[in-house]
Amino acid sequence: MTDALDVAVRLLLVFVAFLVLPLVVGQTEHKVMAHMQGRLGPMYAGGFHGWAQLVADGVKFAQKEDVVPKDADRRVFQLAPAVALLPYLLVLVAIPVAPGSVGAVVDAGIFFALAVMGVGVLGSLMAGWASANKFSLLGGLRTAAQLLAYELPMLLAAASVAMAAGTVSLTGVLDAFEWWWVPWQIVGALVFFVAGLAELQRPPFDMPVADSEIIFGAYTEYTGLRFALFLLAEYAGIVVLCALTTVLFLGGWHGPWGADGLGWLWTLLKTAVLAFVVIWLRVSYPRLREDQLQKLAWTTLVPLALAQIALTGIVKVAIS
């Protein structure tokens, strides 16, 4: 296989995964929430176990009228959903699934992933500003404030892993991984995962889209397929966050029976379990107030991330 064909095949597989996995997470969320909360609706669409719920949602969004507010900045308004969604595709390209199976090897993969994920918030800011709606603008500003608060602990937690592995490459982290890292880096893993949920505005960190207060935040004026793209960006973000947590803190393709033939399976299984946890948290915990959200970041997650870095430094010096 030529180099060009090899790259094309890898990128095609990443694109297919990008199209399929977020939809699988969305369908799973319907079913998990239906079971946990006794919701009957999602269990009836199409008959057996509500298999057609996702199809019904797609048809619903597709048939809705595409409305652009009269006073909106039309070009920015229409571009915002794509800006919110595409960064997760770029991050997915750099996440290693199995030995030799990665869309593109990036030397500074950790920083690349975190930097590009941060770009996604621009979609919400663009949507809020361009909608010519004060509630939407308020939602966009809340999104920006939340990103600023939770980007720092997320970066610090990832820096602890990079320090332990001696590299900022995602494949390099997996090559250096040892199983005793899991209990050693567990605090960093929790900080990274919680901060990632806040960046995605997932419950209980969904203050920017609090429907009972600011009418779905920056997305108030969006309908139809444009609104569906924002929802798809949220599910794509879940896939990316869970995959990154798997690679950085849970050993990625490493499993009890080796990674030679089952590496991709271990990566997908760990990612799926974490995605289930994301859904479980949505069902189980109420939304935080804005002051509680900021307090958690600055008084809890940042000190924990700094403590994890200090512990990593001590251990590295002790074993060197």
PDB file of C-alpha atoms in Angstrom:
ATOM      1  CA  MET A   1       0.000   0.000   0.000  1.00  0.00           C
ATOM      2  CA  THR A   2       1.405   3.373  -1.015  1.00  0.00           C
ATOM      3  CA  ASP A   3       1.812   6.122   1.558  1.00  0.00           C
ATOM      4  CA  ALA A   4      -0.923   8.259  -0.023  1.00  0.00           C
ATOM      5  CA  LEU A   5      -3.396   5.362  -0.057  1.00  0.00           C
ATOM      6  CA  ASP A   6      -2.518   4.460   3.523  1.00  0.00           C
ATOM      7  CA  VAL A   7      -3.220   8.027   4.677  1.00  0.00           C
ATOM      8  CA  ALA A   8      -6.477   8.109   2.698  1.00  0.00           C
ATOM      9  CA  VAL A   9      -7.675   4.857   4.271  1.00  0.00           C
ATOM     10  CA  ARG A  10      -6.808   6.060   7.777  1.00  0.00           C
ATOM     11  CA  LEU A  11      -8.620   9.354   7.285  1.00  0.00           C
ATOM     12  CA  LEU A  12     -11.645   7.573   5.819  1.00  0.00           C
ATOM     13  CA  LEU A  13     -11.856   5.277   8.847  1.00  0.00           C
ATOM     14  CA  VAL A  14     -11.617   8.272  11.189  1.00  0.00           C
ATOM     15  CA  PHE A  15     -14.370  10.059   9.250  1.00  0.00           C
ATOM     16  CA  VAL A  16     -16.642   7.009   9.404  1.00  0.00           C
ATOM     17  CA  ALA A  17     -16.016   6.705  13.145  1.00  0.00           C
ATOM     18  CA  PHE A  18     -16.804  10.419  13.501  1.00  0.00           C
ATOM     19  CA  LEU A  19     -20.127   9.911  11.754  1.00  0.00           C
ATOM     20  CA  VAL A  20     -21.110   6.724  13.603  1.00  0.00           C
ATOM     21  CA  LEU A  21     -19.829   6.898  17.201  1.00  0.00           C
ATOM     22  CA  PRO A  22     -21.589  10.158  18.235  1.00  0.00           C
ATOM     23  CA  LEU A  23     -24.882   8.736  16.938  1.00  0.00           C
ATOM     24  CA  VAL A  24     -24.304   5.542  18.920  1.00  0.00           C
ATOM     25  CA  VAL A  25     -23.697   7.628  22.058  1.00  0.00           C
ATOM     26  CA  GLY A  26     -26.869   9.606  21.368  1.00  0.00           C
ATOM     27  CA  GLN A  27     -28.956   6.463  20.943  1.00  0.00           C
ATOM     28  CA  THR A  28     -27.419   4.937  24.062  1.00  0.00           C
ATOM     29  CA  GLU A  29     -28.252   8.079  26.042  1.00  0.00           C
ATOM     30  CA  HIS A  30     -31.910   7.725  25.060  1.00  0.00           C
ATOM     31  CA  LYS A  31     -32.008   4.134  26.264  1.00  0.00           C
ATOM     32  CA  VAL A  32     -29.990   4.575  29.470  1.00  0.00           C
ATOM     33  CA  MET A  33     -32.070   7.583  30.520  1.00  0.00           C
ATOM     34  CA  ALA A  34     -35.269   5.728  29.647  1.00  0.00           C
ATOM     35  CA  HIS A  35     -34.317   2.848  31.943  1.00  0.00           C
ATOM     36  CA  MET A  36     -32.941   4.970  34.786  1.00  0.00           C
ATOM     37  CA  GLN A  37     -35.782   7.492  34.856  1.00  0.00           C
ATOM     38  CA  GLY A  38     -38.675   5.315  33.696  1.00  0.00           C
ATOM     39  CA  ARG A  39     -39.169   7.278  30.455  1.00  0.00           C
ATOM     40  CA  LEU A  40     -41.618   5.423  28.236  1.00  0.00           C
ATOM     41  CA  GLY A  41     -41.377   7.496  25.050  1.00  0.00           C
ATOM     42  CA  PRO A  42     -37.888   6.468  23.880  1.00  0.00           C
ATOM     43  CA  MET A  43     -38.785   2.790  24.404  1.00  0.00           C
ATOM     44  CA  TYR A  44     -41.690   2.717  21.940  1.00  0.00           C
ATOM     45  CA  ALA A  45     -40.502   4.406  18.734  1.00  0.00           C
ATOM     46  CA  GLY A  46     -40.320   1.738  16.049  1.00  0.00           C
ATOM     47  CA  GLY A  47     -41.373  -1.150  18.266  1.00  0.00           C
ATOM     48  CA  PHE A  48     -38.645  -3.351  19.753  1.00  0.00           C
ATOM     49  CA  HIS A  49     -36.858  -1.424  22.492  1.00  0.00           C
ATOM     50  CA  GLY A  50     -37.508   1.857  20.705  1.00  0.00           C
ATOM     51  CA  TRP A  51     -34.918   1.161  18.000  1.00  0.00           C
ATOM     52  CA  ALA A  52     -36.205   3.982  15.767  1.00  0.00           C
ATOM     53  CA  GLN A  53     -35.883   6.811  18.304  1.00  0.00           C
ATOM     54  CA  LEU A  54     -32.718   8.156  16.695  1.00  0.00           C
ATOM     55  CA  VAL A  55     -34.320   7.980  13.248  1.00  0.00           C
ATOM     56  CA  ALA A  56     -37.380   9.816  14.557  1.00  0.00           C
ATOM     57  CA  ASP A  57     -35.189  12.552  15.998  1.00  0.00           C
ATOM     58  CA  GLY A  58     -33.347  12.908  12.695  1.00  0.00           C
ATOM     59  CA  VAL A  59     -36.578  13.206  10.730  1.00  0.00           C
ATOM     60  CA  LYS A  60     -37.883  15.743  13.258  1.00  0.00           C
ATOM     61  CA  PHE A  61     -34.846  17.989  12.876  1.00  0.00           C
ATOM     62  CA  ALA A  62     -34.773  17.621   9.086  1.00  0.00           C
ATOM     63  CA  GLN A  63     -38.394  18.697   8.601  1.00  0.00           C
ATOM     64  CA  LYS A  64     -38.173  21.788  10.802  1.00  0.00           C
ATOM     65  CA  GLU A  65     -37.927  25.164   9.088  1.00  0.00           C
ATOM     66  CA  ASP A  66     -34.443  26.697   8.922  1.00  0.00           C
ATOM     67  CA  VAL A  67     -34.995  30.139  10.458  1.00  0.00           C
ATOM     68  CA  VAL A  68     -32.398  32.921  10.647  1.00  0.00           C
ATOM     69  CA  PRO A  69     -33.394  35.904  12.837  1.00  0.00           C
ATOM     70  CA  LYS A  70     -33.957  39.146  10.931  1.00  0.00           C
ATOM     71  CA  ASP A  71     -31.285  41.122  12.784  1.00  0.00           C
ATOM     72  CA  ALA A  72     -28.758  38.292  13.017  1.00  0.00           C
ATOM     73  CA  ASP A  73     -25.327  38.331  11.422  1.00  0.00           C
ATOM     74  CA  ARG A  74     -26.377  35.772   8.842  1.00  0.00           C
ATOM     75  CA  ARG A  75     -22.962  34.468   7.784  1.00  0.00           C
ATOM     76  CA  VAL A  76     -21.641  34.028  11.322  1.00  0.00           C
ATOM     77  CA  PHE A  77     -24.970  32.552  12.456  1.00  0.00           C
ATOM     78  CA  GLN A  78     -24.830  29.882   9.750  1.00  0.00           C
ATOM     79  CA  LEU A  79     -21.138  29.124  10.255  1.00  0.00           C
ATOM     80  CA  ALA A  80     -21.306  28.618  14.056  1.00  0.00           C
ATOM     81  CA  PRO A  81     -22.577  24.973  14.070  1.00  0.00           C
ATOM     82  CA  ALA A  82     -19.698  23.859  11.827  1.00  0.00           C
ATOM     83  CA  VAL A  83     -17.146  25.668  14.018  1.00  0.00           C
ATOM     84  CA  ALA A  84     -18.572  23.864  17.057  1.00  0.00           C
ATOM     85  CA  LEU A  85     -18.446  20.416  15.403  1.00  0.00           C
ATOM     86  CA  LEU A  86     -15.325  20.223  13.223  1.00  0.00           C
ATOM     87  CA  PRO A  87     -12.663  20.583  15.972  1.00  0.00           C
ATOM     88  CA  TYR A  88     -13.695  17.206  17.378  1.00  0.00           C
ATOM     89  CA  LEU A  89     -13.075  15.594  13.988  1.00  0.00           C
ATOM     90  CA  LEU A  90      -9.541  17.034  13.970  1.00  0.00           C
ATOM     91  CA  VAL A  91      -8.868  15.730  17.494  1.00  0.00           C
ATOM     92  CA  LEU A  92     -10.206  12.283  16.595  1.00  0.00           C
ATOM     93  CA  VAL A  93      -7.640  12.102  13.780  1.00  0.00           C
ATOM     94  CA  ALA A  94      -4.801  12.236  16.339  1.00  0.00           C
ATOM     95  CA  ILE A  95      -6.158   9.704  18.886  1.00  0.00           C
ATOM     96  CA  PRO A  96      -4.410   6.285  18.684  1.00  0.00           C
ATOM     97  CA  VAL A  97      -6.832   3.352  18.744  1.00  0.00           C
ATOM     98  CA  ALA A  98      -4.350   0.469  18.427  1.00  0.00           C
ATOM     99  CA  PRO A  99      -0.633   0.053  17.714  1.00  0.00           C
ATOM    100  CA  GLY A 100      -0.102   1.557  14.267  1.00  0.00           C
ATOM    101  CA  SER A 101      -3.751   2.611  14.019  1.00  0.00           C
ATOM    102  CA  VAL A 102      -3.966   6.389  14.221  1.00  0.00           C
ATOM    103  CA  GLY A 103      -5.211   8.826  11.615  1.00  0.00           C
ATOM    104  CA  ALA A 104      -2.163  11.066  11.937  1.00  0.00           C
ATOM    105  CA  VAL A 105       0.730  10.902  14.392  1.00  0.00           C
ATOM    106  CA  VAL A 106       1.225  14.305  16.029  1.00  0.00           C
ATOM    107  CA  ASP A 107       4.412  14.789  18.020  1.00  0.00           C
ATOM    108  CA  ALA A 108       2.721  17.169  20.475  1.00  0.00           C
ATOM    109  CA  GLY A 109      -0.530  15.210  20.460  1.00  0.00           C
ATOM    110  CA  ILE A 110      -1.623  16.153  23.991  1.00  0.00           C
ATOM    111  CA  PHE A 111      -1.319  19.877  23.385  1.00  0.00           C
ATOM    112  CA  PHE A 112      -2.809  19.562  19.912  1.00  0.00           C
ATOM    113  CA  ALA A 113      -5.880  17.757  21.255  1.00  0.00           C
ATOM    114  CA  LEU A 114      -6.503  20.190  24.112  1.00  0.00           C
ATOM    115  CA  ALA A 115      -5.900  23.269  21.956  1.00  0.00           C
ATOM    116  CA  VAL A 116      -8.227  22.139  19.181  1.00  0.00           C
ATOM    117  CA  MET A 117     -10.942  21.077  21.648  1.00  0.00           C
ATOM    118  CA  GLY A 118     -10.837  24.610  23.042  1.00  0.00           C
ATOM    119  CA  VAL A 119     -11.616  25.989  19.583  1.00  0.00           C
ATOM    120  CA  GLY A 120     -15.049  24.363  19.717  1.00  0.00           C
ATOM    121  CA  VAL A 121     -16.255  26.938  22.236  1.00  0.00           C
ATOM    122  CA  LEU A 122     -15.968  29.564  19.500  1.00  0.00           C
ATOM    123  CA  GLY A 123     -19.027  27.971  17.915  1.00  0.00           C
ATOM    124  CA  SER A 124     -21.100  28.789  20.994  1.00  0.00           C
ATOM    125  CA  LEU A 125     -19.668  32.309  21.197  1.00  0.00           C
ATOM    126  CA  MET A 126     -20.395  32.911  17.513  1.00  0.00           C
ATOM    127  CA  ALA A 127     -23.923  31.544  17.897  1.00  0.00           C
ATOM    128  CA  GLY A 128     -24.655  33.719  20.928  1.00  0.00           C
ATOM    129  CA  TRP A 129     -23.244  36.912  19.411  1.00  0.00           C
ATOM    130  CA  ALA A 130     -24.698  36.478  15.912  1.00  0.00           C
ATOM    131  CA  SER A 131     -28.246  35.625  17.063  1.00  0.00           C
ATOM    132  CA  ALA A 132     -29.138  39.241  17.989  1.00  0.00           C
ATOM    133  CA  ASN A 133     -30.712  37.866  21.168  1.00  0.00           C
ATOM    134  CA  LYS A 134     -29.620  38.967  24.642  1.00  0.00           C
ATOM    135  CA  PHE A 135     -30.397  35.562  26.166  1.00  0.00           C
ATOM    136  CA  SER A 136     -28.227  33.913  23.523  1.00  0.00           C
ATOM    137  CA  LEU A 137     -25.418  36.395  24.170  1.00  0.00           C
ATOM    138  CA  LEU A 138     -25.627  35.676  27.901  1.00  0.00           C
ATOM    139  CA  GLY A 139     -25.382  31.952  27.199  1.00  0.00           C
ATOM    140  CA  GLY A 140     -22.336  32.505  25.003  1.00  0.00           C
ATOM    141  CA  LEU A 141     -20.610  34.557  27.709  1.00  0.00           C
ATOM    142  CA  ARG A 142     -21.340  31.872  30.303  1.00  0.00           C
ATOM    143  CA  THR A 143     -19.779  29.338  27.948  1.00  0.00           C
ATOM    144  CA  ALA A 144     -16.619  31.455  27.663  1.00  0.00           C
ATOM    145  CA  ALA A 145     -16.378  31.882  31.435  1.00  0.00           C
ATOM    146  CA  GLN A 146     -16.788  28.150  31.927  1.00  0.00           C
ATOM    147  CA  LEU A 147     -14.070  27.362  29.378  1.00  0.00           C
ATOM    148  CA  LEU A 148     -11.625  29.723  31.080  1.00  0.00           C
ATOM    149  CA  ALA A 149     -12.297  28.113  34.451  1.00  0.00           C
ATOM    150  CA  TYR A 150     -11.958  24.476  33.381  1.00  0.00           C
ATOM    151  CA  GLU A 151      -9.278  24.632  30.685  1.00  0.00           C
ATOM    152  CA  LEU A 152      -6.555  25.141  33.312  1.00  0.00           C
ATOM    153  CA  PRO A 153      -7.210  22.033  35.485  1.00  0.00           C
ATOM    154  CA  MET A 154      -7.659  19.945  32.336  1.00  0.00           C
ATOM    155  CA  LEU A 155      -4.281  21.062  30.999  1.00  0.00           C
ATOM    156  CA  LEU A 156      -2.563  20.554  34.356  1.00  0.00           C
ATOM    157  CA  ALA A 157      -3.941  17.016  34.655  1.00  0.00           C
ATOM    158  CA  ALA A 158      -2.714  16.162  31.156  1.00  0.00           C
ATOM    159  CA  ALA A 159       0.679  17.705  31.976  1.00  0.00           C
ATOM    160  CA  SER A 160       1.043  15.246  34.857  1.00  0.00           C
ATOM    161  CA  VAL A 161       0.748  12.315  32.437  1.00  0.00           C
ATOM    162  CA  ALA A 162       3.167  13.946  30.012  1.00  0.00           C
ATOM    163  CA  MET A 163       5.664  14.348  32.871  1.00  0.00           C
ATOM    164  CA  ALA A 164       5.269  10.701  33.862  1.00  0.00           C
ATOM    165  CA  ALA A 165       5.729   9.435  30.300  1.00  0.00           C
ATOM    166  CA  GLY A 166       8.439  11.923  29.361  1.00  0.00           C
ATOM    167  CA  THR A 167       6.634  12.886  26.159  1.00  0.00           C
ATOM    168  CA  VAL A 168       3.684  14.953  24.923  1.00  0.00           C
ATOM    169  CA  SER A 169       2.902  12.472  22.143  1.00  0.00           C
ATOM    170  CA  LEU A 170      -0.265  10.406  22.635  1.00  0.00           C
ATOM    171  CA  THR A 171       1.340   7.307  21.130  1.00  0.00           C
ATOM    172  CA  GLY A 172       4.429   7.977  23.240  1.00  0.00           C
ATOM    173  CA  VAL A 173       2.305   8.044  26.401  1.00  0.00           C
ATOM    174  CA  LEU A 174       0.867   4.632  25.506  1.00  0.00           C
ATOM    175  CA  ASP A 175       4.290   3.207  24.696  1.00  0.00           C
ATOM    176  CA  ALA A 176       5.545   4.302  28.140  1.00  0.00           C
ATOM    177  CA  PHE A 177       2.397   3.241  30.015  1.00  0.00           C
ATOM    178  CA  GLU A 178       2.670   0.955  33.043  1.00  0.00           C
ATOM    179  CA  TRP A 179      -0.303  -0.506  34.908  1.00  0.00           C
ATOM    180  CA  TRP A 180       0.818   0.917  38.233  1.00  0.00           C
ATOM    181  CA  TRP A 181       0.168   4.367  36.736  1.00  0.00           C
ATOM    182  CA  VAL A 182      -3.608   3.880  37.104  1.00  0.00           C
ATOM    183  CA  PRO A 183      -3.786   4.298  40.919  1.00  0.00           C
ATOM    184  CA  TRP A 184      -0.898   6.778  40.815  1.00  0.00           C
ATOM    185  CA  GLN A 185      -2.622   9.083  38.305  1.00  0.00           C
ATOM    186  CA  ILE A 186      -6.237   8.495  39.421  1.00  0.00           C
ATOM    187  CA  VAL A 187      -6.635  12.007  40.871  1.00  0.00           C
ATOM    188  CA  GLY A 188      -5.430  13.535  37.611  1.00  0.00           C
ATOM    189  CA  ALA A 189      -7.826  11.301  35.696  1.00  0.00           C
ATOM    190  CA  LEU A 190     -10.791  12.509  37.766  1.00  0.00           C
ATOM    191  CA  VAL A 191      -9.766  16.137  37.335  1.00  0.00           C
ATOM    192  CA  PHE A 192      -9.318  15.702  33.569  1.00  0.00           C
ATOM    193  CA  PHE A 193     -12.653  13.925  33.144  1.00  0.00           C
ATOM    194  CA  VAL A 194     -14.661  16.372  35.265  1.00  0.00           C
ATOM    195  CA  ALA A 195     -13.070  19.391  33.595  1.00  0.00           C
ATOM    196  CA  GLY A 196     -13.798  17.840  30.206  1.00  0.00           C
ATOM    197  CA  LEU A 197     -17.475  17.433  31.116  1.00  0.00           C
ATOM    198  CA  ALA A 198     -17.587  21.102  32.081  1.00  0.00           C
ATOM    199  CA  GLU A 199     -15.995  22.127  28.777  1.00  0.00           C
ATOM    200  CA  LEU A 200     -18.640  20.123  26.925  1.00  0.00           C
ATOM    201  CA  GLN A 201     -21.365  21.769  29.057  1.00  0.00           C
ATOM    202  CA  ARG A 202     -22.669  18.371  30.044  1.00  0.00           C
ATOM    203  CA  PRO A 203     -24.828  17.989  33.180  1.00  0.00           C
ATOM    204  CA  PRO A 204     -24.263  18.850  35.955  1.00  0.00           C
ATOM    205  CA  PHE A 205     -22.182  21.594  34.260  1.00  0.00           C
ATOM    206  CA  ASP A 206     -24.823  22.734  31.759  1.00  0.00           C
ATOM    207  CA  MET A 207     -25.398  26.230  33.158  1.00  0.00           C
ATOM    208  CA  PRO A 208     -24.730  27.929  29.772  1.00  0.00           C
ATOM    209  CA  VAL A 209     -27.712  26.060  28.267  1.00  0.00           C
ATOM    210  CA  ALA A 210     -29.982  26.092  31.320  1.00  0.00           C
ATOM    211  CA  ASP A 211     -33.340  25.794  29.567  1.00  0.00           C
ATOM    212  CA  SER A 212     -35.289  26.956  32.641  1.00  0.00           C
ATOM    213  CA  GLU A 213     -33.263  30.183  32.942  1.00  0.00           C
ATOM    214  CA  ILE A 214     -31.905  31.399  29.610  1.00  0.00           C
ATOM    215  CA  ILE A 215     -33.862  29.268  27.117  1.00  0.00           C
ATOM    216  CA  PHE A 216     -31.067  26.995  25.907  1.00  0.00           C
ATOM    217  CA  GLY A 217     -28.378  29.606  26.005  1.00  0.00           C
ATOM    218  CA  ALA A 218     -26.476  30.466  22.857  1.00  0.00           C
ATOM    219  CA  TYR A 219     -28.686  28.164  20.762  1.00  0.00           C
ATOM    220  CA  THR A 220     -32.051  29.833  21.424  1.00  0.00           C
ATOM    221  CA  GLU A 221     -32.544  30.970  17.843  1.00  0.00           C
ATOM    222  CA  TYR A 222     -31.389  27.738  16.181  1.00  0.00           C
ATOM    223  CA  THR A 223     -33.797  25.264  14.629  1.00  0.00           C
ATOM    224  CA  GLY A 224     -33.731  22.193  12.430  1.00  0.00           C
ATOM    225  CA  LEU A 225     -30.470  20.760  11.184  1.00  0.00           C
ATOM    226  CA  ARG A 226     -28.354  23.632  12.503  1.00  0.00           C
ATOM    227  CA  PHE A 227     -29.523  22.885  16.022  1.00  0.00           C
ATOM    228  CA  ALA A 228     -28.947  19.170  15.361  1.00  0.00           C
ATOM    229  CA  LEU A 229     -25.321  19.950  14.502  1.00  0.00           C
ATOM    230  CA  PHE A 230     -24.838  21.513  17.942  1.00  0.00           C
ATOM    231  CA  LEU A 231     -26.275  18.367  19.536  1.00  0.00           C
ATOM    232  CA  LEU A 232     -24.011  16.223  17.353  1.00  0.00           C
ATOM    233  CA  ALA A 233     -21.033  18.339  18.481  1.00  0.00           C
ATOM    234  CA  GLU A 234     -21.924  17.533  22.093  1.00  0.00           C
ATOM    235  CA  TYR A 235     -21.989  13.787  21.423  1.00  0.00           C
ATOM    236  CA  ALA A 236     -18.799  13.990  19.353  1.00  0.00           C
ATOM    237  CA  GLY A 237     -17.206  15.794  22.288  1.00  0.00           C
ATOM    238  CA  ILE A 238     -18.221  12.944  24.590  1.00  0.00           C
ATOM    239  CA  VAL A 239     -16.501  10.438  22.288  1.00  0.00           C
ATOM    240  CA  VAL A 240     -13.332  12.550  22.117  1.00  0.00           C
ATOM    241  CA  LEU A 241     -13.212  13.227  25.872  1.00  0.00           C
ATOM    242  CA  CYS A 242     -13.702   9.552  26.765  1.00  0.00           C
ATOM    243  CA  ALA A 243     -11.136   8.446  24.187  1.00  0.00           C
ATOM    244  CA  LEU A 244      -8.565  10.956  25.457  1.00  0.00           C
ATOM    245  CA  THR A 245      -9.156   9.899  29.069  1.00  0.00           C
ATOM    246  CA  THR A 246      -8.693   6.291  27.984  1.00  0.00           C
ATOM    247  CA  VAL A 247      -5.420   7.034  26.195  1.00  0.00           C
ATOM    248  CA  LEU A 248      -3.938   9.283  28.875  1.00  0.00           C
ATOM    249  CA  PHE A 249      -4.996   7.547  32.086  1.00  0.00           C
ATOM    250  CA  LEU A 250      -6.345   4.045  31.384  1.00  0.00           C
ATOM    251  CA  GLY A 251      -3.728   2.581  29.112  1.00  0.00           C
ATOM    252  CA  GLY A 252      -5.582   2.890  25.819  1.00  0.00           C
ATOM    253  CA  TRP A 253      -4.939  -0.258  23.800  1.00  0.00           C
ATOM    254  CA  HIS A 254      -3.244  -2.080  26.710  1.00  0.00           C
ATOM    255  CA  GLY A 255      -5.367  -4.909  28.115  1.00  0.00           C
ATOM    256  CA  PRO A 256      -5.097  -8.099  30.185  1.00  0.00           C
ATOM    257  CA  TRP A 257      -4.410 -10.267  27.117  1.00  0.00           C
ATOM    258  CA  GLY A 258      -2.007  -8.018  25.246  1.00  0.00           C
ATOM    259  CA  ALA A 259      -2.518  -5.406  22.572  1.00  0.00           C
ATOM    260  CA  ASP A 260      -1.339  -7.218  19.451  1.00  0.00           C
ATOM    261  CA  GLY A 261      -4.738  -8.272  18.163  1.00  0.00           C
ATOM    262  CA  LEU A 262      -7.215  -6.780  20.651  1.00  0.00           C
ATOM    263  CA  GLY A 263      -5.796  -3.299  21.171  1.00  0.00           C
ATOM    264  CA  TRP A 264      -8.591  -1.557  19.283  1.00  0.00           C
ATOM    265  CA  LEU A 265     -11.174  -3.531  21.281  1.00  0.00           C
ATOM    266  CA  TRP A 266      -9.731  -2.437  24.633  1.00  0.00           C
ATOM    267  CA  THR A 267      -9.711   1.193  23.512  1.00  0.00           C
ATOM    268  CA  LEU A 268     -13.338   1.042  22.391  1.00  0.00           C
ATOM    269  CA  LEU A 269     -14.485  -0.813  25.528  1.00  0.00           C
ATOM    270  CA  LYS A 270     -12.849   1.685  27.886  1.00  0.00           C
ATOM    271  CA  THR A 271     -14.241   4.583  25.864  1.00  0.00           C
ATOM    272  CA  ALA A 272     -17.731   3.046  25.946  1.00  0.00           C
ATOM    273  CA  VAL A 273     -17.631   2.577  29.735  1.00  0.00           C
ATOM    274  CA  LEU A 274     -16.627   6.210  30.232  1.00  0.00           C
ATOM    275  CA  ALA A 275     -19.401   7.338  27.859  1.00  0.00           C
ATOM    276  CA  PHE A 276     -21.868   5.393  30.001  1.00  0.00           C
ATOM    277  CA  VAL A 277     -20.536   7.248  33.062  1.00  0.00           C
ATOM    278  CA  VAL A 278     -21.162  10.567  31.277  1.00  0.00           C
ATOM    279  CA  ILE A 279     -24.794   9.588  30.686  1.00  0.00           C
ATOM    280  CA  TRP A 280     -25.142   8.255  34.229  1.00  0.00           C
ATOM    281  CA  LEU A 281     -23.973  11.586  35.656  1.00  0.00           C
ATOM    282  CA  ARG A 282     -26.586  13.410  33.588  1.00  0.00           C
ATOM    283  CA  VAL A 283     -29.337  11.281  35.074  1.00  0.00           C
ATOM    284  CA  SER A 284     -28.038  11.360  38.647  1.00  0.00           C
ATOM    285  CA  TYR A 285     -26.968  14.918  39.507  1.00  0.00           C
ATOM    286  CA  PRO A 286     -28.764  18.276  39.428  1.00  0.00           C
ATOM    287  CA  ARG A 287     -27.337  21.296  37.647  1.00  0.00           C
ATOM    288  CA  LEU A 288     -24.783  23.383  39.547  1.00  0.00           C
ATOM    289  CA  ARG A 289     -25.327  27.079  40.109  1.00  0.00           C
ATOM    290  CA  GLU A 290     -22.907  29.397  38.328  1.00  0.00           C
ATOM    291  CA  ASP A 291     -21.065  30.268  41.547  1.00  0.00           C
ATOM    292  CA  GLN A 292     -20.806  26.567  42.501  1.00  0.00           C
ATOM    293  CA  LEU A 293     -19.457  25.777  39.044  1.00  0.00           C
ATOM    294  CA  GLN A 294     -16.699  28.389  39.290  1.00  0.00           C
ATOM    295  CA  LYS A 295     -15.878  27.467  42.893  1.00  0.00           C
ATOM    296  CA  LEU A 296     -15.417  23.802  41.985  1.00  0.00           C
ATOM    297  CA  ALA A 297     -12.892  24.699  39.289  1.00  0.00           C
ATOM    298  CA  TRP A 298     -10.747  27.194  41.180  1.00  0.00           C
ATOM    299  CA  THR A 299     -10.884  25.826  44.740  1.00  0.00           C
ATOM    300  CA  THR A 300     -10.992  22.081  44.085  1.00  0.00           C
ATOM    301  CA  LEU A 301      -9.868  20.954  40.638  1.00  0.00           C
ATOM    302  CA  VAL A 302      -6.903  23.319  40.206  1.00  0.00           C
ATOM    303  CA  PRO A 303      -5.372  22.451  43.631  1.00  0.00           C
ATOM    304  CA  LEU A 304      -5.919  18.731  42.973  1.00  0.00           C
ATOM    305  CA  ALA A 305      -4.245  18.995  39.563  1.00  0.00           C
ATOM    306  CA  LEU A 306      -1.271  20.846  41.077  1.00  0.00           C
ATOM    307  CA  ALA A 307      -1.018  18.208  43.816  1.00  0.00           C
ATOM    308  CA  GLN A 308      -0.999  15.496  41.122  1.00  0.00           C
ATOM    309  CA  ILE A 309       1.861  17.239  39.319  1.00  0.00           C
ATOM    310  CA  ALA A 310       3.816  17.498  42.583  1.00  0.00           C
ATOM    311  CA  LEU A 311       3.245  13.794  43.281  1.00  0.00           C
ATOM    312  CA  THR A 312       4.353  12.912  39.753  1.00  0.00           C
ATOM    313  CA  GLY A 313       7.537  14.907  40.210  1.00  0.00           C
ATOM    314  CA  ILE A 314       8.302  13.174  43.506  1.00  0.00           C
ATOM    315  CA  VAL A 315       7.723   9.714  42.042  1.00  0.00           C
ATOM    316  CA  LYS A 316       9.801  10.476  38.946  1.00  0.00           C
ATOM    317  CA  VAL A 317      12.721  11.619  41.107  1.00  0.00           C
ATOM    318  CA  ALA A 318      12.363   8.586  43.396  1.00  0.00           C
ATOM    319  CA  ILE A 319      12.473   6.016  40.570  1.00  0.00           C
ATOM    320  CA  SER A 320      15.159   7.737  38.493  1.00  0.00           C
TER     321      SER A 320
END
